mmCIF file of C-alpha atoms in Angstrom:
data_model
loop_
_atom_site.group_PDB
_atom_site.id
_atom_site.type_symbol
_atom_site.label_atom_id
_atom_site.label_comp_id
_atom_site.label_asym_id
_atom_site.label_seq_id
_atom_site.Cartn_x
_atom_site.Cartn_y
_atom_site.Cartn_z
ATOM 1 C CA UNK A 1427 13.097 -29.286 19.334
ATOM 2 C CA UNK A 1428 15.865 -26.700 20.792
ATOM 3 C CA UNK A 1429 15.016 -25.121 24.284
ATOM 4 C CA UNK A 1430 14.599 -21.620 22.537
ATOM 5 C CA UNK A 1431 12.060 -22.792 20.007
ATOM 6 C CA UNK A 1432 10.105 -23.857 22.662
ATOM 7 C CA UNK A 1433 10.486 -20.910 24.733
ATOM 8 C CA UNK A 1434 9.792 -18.505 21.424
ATOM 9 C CA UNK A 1435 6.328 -21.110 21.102
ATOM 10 C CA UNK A 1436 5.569 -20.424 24.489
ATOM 11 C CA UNK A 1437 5.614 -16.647 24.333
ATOM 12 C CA UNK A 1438 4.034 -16.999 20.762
ATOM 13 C CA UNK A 1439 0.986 -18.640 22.213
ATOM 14 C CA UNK A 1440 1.058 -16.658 25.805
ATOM 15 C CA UNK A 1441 1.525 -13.183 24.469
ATOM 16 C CA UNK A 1442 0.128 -12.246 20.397
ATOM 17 C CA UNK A 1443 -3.035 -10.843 21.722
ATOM 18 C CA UNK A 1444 -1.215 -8.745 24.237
ATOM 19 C CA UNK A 1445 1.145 -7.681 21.243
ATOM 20 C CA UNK A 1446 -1.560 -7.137 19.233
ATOM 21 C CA UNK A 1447 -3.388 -4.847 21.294
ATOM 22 C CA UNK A 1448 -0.243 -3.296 21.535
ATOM 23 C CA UNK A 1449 0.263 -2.742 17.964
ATOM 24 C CA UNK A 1450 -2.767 -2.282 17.402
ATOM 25 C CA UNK A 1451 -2.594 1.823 17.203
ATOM 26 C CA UNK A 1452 1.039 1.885 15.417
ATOM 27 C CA UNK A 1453 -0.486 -0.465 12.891
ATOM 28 C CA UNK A 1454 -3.745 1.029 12.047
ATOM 29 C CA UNK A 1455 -6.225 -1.462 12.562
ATOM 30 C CA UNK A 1456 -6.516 -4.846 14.316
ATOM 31 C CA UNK A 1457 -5.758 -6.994 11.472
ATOM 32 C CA UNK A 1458 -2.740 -5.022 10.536
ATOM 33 C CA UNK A 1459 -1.681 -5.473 13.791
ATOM 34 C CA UNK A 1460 -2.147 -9.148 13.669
ATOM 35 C CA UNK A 1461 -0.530 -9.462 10.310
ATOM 36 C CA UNK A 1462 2.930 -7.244 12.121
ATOM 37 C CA UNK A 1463 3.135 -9.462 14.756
ATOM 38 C CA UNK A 1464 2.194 -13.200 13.173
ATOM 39 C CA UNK A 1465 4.796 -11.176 10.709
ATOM 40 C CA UNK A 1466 7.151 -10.655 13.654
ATOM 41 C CA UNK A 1467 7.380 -14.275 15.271
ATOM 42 C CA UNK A 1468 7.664 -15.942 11.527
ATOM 43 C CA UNK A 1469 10.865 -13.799 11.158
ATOM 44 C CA UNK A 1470 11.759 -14.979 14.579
ATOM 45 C CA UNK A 1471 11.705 -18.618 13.852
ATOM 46 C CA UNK A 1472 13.543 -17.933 10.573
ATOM 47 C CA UNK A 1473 16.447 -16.065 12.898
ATOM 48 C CA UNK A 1474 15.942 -18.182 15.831
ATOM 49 C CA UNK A 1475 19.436 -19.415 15.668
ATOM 50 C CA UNK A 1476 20.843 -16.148 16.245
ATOM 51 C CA UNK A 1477 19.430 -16.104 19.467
ATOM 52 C CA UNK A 1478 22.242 -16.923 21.910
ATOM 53 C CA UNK A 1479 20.192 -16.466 25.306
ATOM 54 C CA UNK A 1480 22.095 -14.086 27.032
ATOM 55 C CA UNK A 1481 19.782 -11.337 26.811
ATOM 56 C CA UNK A 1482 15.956 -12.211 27.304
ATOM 57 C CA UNK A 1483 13.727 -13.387 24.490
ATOM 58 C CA UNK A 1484 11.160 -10.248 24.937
ATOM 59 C CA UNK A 1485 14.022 -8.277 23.879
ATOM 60 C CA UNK A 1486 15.590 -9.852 21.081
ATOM 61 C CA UNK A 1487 11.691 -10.494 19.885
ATOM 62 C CA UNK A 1488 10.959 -6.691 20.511
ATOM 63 C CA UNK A 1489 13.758 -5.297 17.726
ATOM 64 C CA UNK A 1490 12.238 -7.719 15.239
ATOM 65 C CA UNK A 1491 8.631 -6.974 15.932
ATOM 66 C CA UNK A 1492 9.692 -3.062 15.865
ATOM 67 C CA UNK A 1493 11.336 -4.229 12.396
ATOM 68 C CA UNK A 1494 8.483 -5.855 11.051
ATOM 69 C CA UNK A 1495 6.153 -2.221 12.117
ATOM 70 C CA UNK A 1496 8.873 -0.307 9.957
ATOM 71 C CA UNK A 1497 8.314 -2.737 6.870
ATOM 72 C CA UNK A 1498 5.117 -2.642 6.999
ATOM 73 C CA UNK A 1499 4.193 1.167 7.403
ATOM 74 C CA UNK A 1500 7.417 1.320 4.484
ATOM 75 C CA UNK A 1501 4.800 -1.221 2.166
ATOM 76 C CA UNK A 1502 1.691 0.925 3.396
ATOM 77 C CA UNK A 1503 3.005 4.733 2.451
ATOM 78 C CA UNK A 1504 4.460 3.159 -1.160
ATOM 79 C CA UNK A 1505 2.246 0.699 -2.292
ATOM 80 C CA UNK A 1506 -1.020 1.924 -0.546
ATOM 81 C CA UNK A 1507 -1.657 -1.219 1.495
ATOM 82 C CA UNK A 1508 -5.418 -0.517 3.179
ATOM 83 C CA UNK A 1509 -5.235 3.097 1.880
ATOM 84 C CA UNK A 1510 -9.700 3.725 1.889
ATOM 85 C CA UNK A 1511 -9.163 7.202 -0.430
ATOM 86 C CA UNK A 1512 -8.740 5.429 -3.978
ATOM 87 C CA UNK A 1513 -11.995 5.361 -4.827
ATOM 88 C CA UNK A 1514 -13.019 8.678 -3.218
ATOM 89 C CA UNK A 1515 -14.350 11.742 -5.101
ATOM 90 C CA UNK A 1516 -12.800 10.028 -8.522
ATOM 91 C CA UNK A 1517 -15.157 8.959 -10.934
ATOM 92 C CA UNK A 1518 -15.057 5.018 -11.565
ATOM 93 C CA UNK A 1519 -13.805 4.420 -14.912
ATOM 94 C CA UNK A 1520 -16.639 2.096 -15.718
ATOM 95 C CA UNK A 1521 -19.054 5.284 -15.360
ATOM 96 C CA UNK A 1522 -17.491 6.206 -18.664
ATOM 97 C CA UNK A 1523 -19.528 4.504 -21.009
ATOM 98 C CA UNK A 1524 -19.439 6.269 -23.580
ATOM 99 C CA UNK A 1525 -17.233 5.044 -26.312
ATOM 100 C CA UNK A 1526 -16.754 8.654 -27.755
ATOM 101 C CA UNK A 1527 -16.534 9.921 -24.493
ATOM 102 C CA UNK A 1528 -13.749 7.691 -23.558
ATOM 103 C CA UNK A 1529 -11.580 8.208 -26.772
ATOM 104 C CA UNK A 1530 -11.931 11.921 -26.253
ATOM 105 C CA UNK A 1531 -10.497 11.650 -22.673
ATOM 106 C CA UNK A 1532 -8.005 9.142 -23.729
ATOM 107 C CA UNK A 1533 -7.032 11.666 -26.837
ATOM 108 C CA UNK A 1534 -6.923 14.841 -24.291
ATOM 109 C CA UNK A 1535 -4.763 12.791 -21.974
ATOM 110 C CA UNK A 1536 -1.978 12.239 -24.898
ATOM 111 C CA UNK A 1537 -1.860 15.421 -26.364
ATOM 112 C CA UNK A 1538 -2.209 18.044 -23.096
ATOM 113 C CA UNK A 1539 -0.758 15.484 -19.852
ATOM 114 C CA UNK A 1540 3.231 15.547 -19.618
ATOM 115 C CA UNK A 1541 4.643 12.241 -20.828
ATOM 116 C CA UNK A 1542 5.603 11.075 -17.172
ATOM 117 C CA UNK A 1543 2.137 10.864 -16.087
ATOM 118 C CA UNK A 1544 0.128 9.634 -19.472
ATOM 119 C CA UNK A 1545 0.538 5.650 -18.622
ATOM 120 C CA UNK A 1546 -0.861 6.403 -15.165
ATOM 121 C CA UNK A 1547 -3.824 8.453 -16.658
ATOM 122 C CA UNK A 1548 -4.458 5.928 -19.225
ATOM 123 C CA UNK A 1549 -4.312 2.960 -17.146
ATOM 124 C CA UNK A 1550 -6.874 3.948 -14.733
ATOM 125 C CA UNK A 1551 -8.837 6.415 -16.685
ATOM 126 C CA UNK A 1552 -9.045 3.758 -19.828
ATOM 127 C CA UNK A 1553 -7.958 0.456 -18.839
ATOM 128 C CA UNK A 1554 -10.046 0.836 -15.604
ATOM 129 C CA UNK A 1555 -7.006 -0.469 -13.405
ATOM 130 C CA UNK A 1556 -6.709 0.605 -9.848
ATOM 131 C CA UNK A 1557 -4.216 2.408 -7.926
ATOM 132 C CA UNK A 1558 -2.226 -0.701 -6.921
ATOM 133 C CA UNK A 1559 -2.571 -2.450 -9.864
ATOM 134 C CA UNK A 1560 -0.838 0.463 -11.465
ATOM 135 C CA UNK A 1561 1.685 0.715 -8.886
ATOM 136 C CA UNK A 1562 2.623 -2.773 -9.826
ATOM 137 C CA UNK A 1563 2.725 -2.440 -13.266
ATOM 138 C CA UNK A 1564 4.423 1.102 -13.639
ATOM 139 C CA UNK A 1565 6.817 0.960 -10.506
ATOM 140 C CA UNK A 1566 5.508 4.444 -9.688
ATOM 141 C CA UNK A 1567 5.033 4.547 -5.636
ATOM 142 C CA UNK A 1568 1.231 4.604 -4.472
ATOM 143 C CA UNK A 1569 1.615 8.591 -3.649
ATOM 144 C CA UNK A 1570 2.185 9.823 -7.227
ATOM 145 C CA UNK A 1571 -0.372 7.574 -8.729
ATOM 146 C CA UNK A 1572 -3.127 9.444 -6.292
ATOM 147 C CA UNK A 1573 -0.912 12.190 -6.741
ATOM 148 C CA UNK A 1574 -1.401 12.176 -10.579
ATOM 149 C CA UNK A 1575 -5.264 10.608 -10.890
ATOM 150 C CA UNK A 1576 -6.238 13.597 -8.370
ATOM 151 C CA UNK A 1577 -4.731 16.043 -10.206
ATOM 152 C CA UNK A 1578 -6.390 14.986 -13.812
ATOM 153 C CA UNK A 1579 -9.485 14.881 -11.932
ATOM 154 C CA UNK A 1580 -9.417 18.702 -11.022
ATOM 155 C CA UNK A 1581 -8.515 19.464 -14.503
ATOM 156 C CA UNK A 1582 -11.227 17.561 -16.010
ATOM 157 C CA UNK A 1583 -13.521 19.778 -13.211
ATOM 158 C CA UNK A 1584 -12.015 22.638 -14.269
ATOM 159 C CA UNK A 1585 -12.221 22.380 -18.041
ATOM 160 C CA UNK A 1586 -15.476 20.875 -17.539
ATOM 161 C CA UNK A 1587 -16.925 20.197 -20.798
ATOM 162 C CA UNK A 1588 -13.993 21.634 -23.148
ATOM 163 C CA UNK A 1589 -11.856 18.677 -23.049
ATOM 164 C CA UNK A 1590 -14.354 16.594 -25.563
ATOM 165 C CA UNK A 1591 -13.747 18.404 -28.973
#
């Protein structure tokens, strides 16, 4: 074992819950925090031999932890990674019981929504999938599917009962 994977051990085991407390605001919670850094010191060891000593390990460890924050919040804002609004003030899909009910919605959706934003509609309105399900299956980012889903949902409050024919 080389002198700097002992050293990166040693600050591994003598520092994460100092980083993590550190992190802990940047990242959102204390588990996300966790996840950045135990994120962090895995990229380390992968880049460990780039490491050539003549600057101190905090710092070369610091630009990947800061590098493993900006991945992370990038993965949070477009695939909604512990986003708690998805199921806020949107009815679950499963409330729609109603067979009729549902093939009215699904039949509104294809005739009045603009092509670019029926698979989203159908998919969680019909299918029941949730936001990141969708996000995986459509390639849309996390923002337009809420984007999208909240904007049918103030149309369905608005037209109230006239979207069943």
């Amino acid at each position: 074992m080389s002198d700097s994977m002992v050293a990166l051990g040693d600050y591994y085991s003598n520092n994460f819950d100092e980083l993590v407390k550190r992190y802990v605001n940047r990242a959102g919670s204390v588990q996300n925090a966790e996840d950045v850094v135990q994120e962090a010191f895995a990229r380390a060891l992968k880049y460990l031999p780039t490491f050539d000593g003549k600057k101190p390990l905090e710092n070369w460890f610091s630009r990947i932890l800061q590098n493993s924050l900006r991945e992370f919040k990038v993965a949070e804002r477009n695939y909604g990674m512990n986003m708690s609004n998805e199921d806020a003030d949107i009815p679950d899909p499963i409330c729609l019981e109603n067979k009729r009910l549902v093939n009215d919605v699904k039949r509104y959706i294809e005739k009045n929504m603009p092509e670019d934003e029926r698979e989203i509609l159908i998919l969680y309105y019909i299918r029941g999938y949730s936001f990141q399900d969708i996000v995986r299956i459509t390639d849309e980012k996390y923002r337009r599917v809420n984007y999208v889903v909240y904007k049918f949902n103030d149309t369905i409050q608005k037209l109230g009962e006239e979207i069943v024919t």
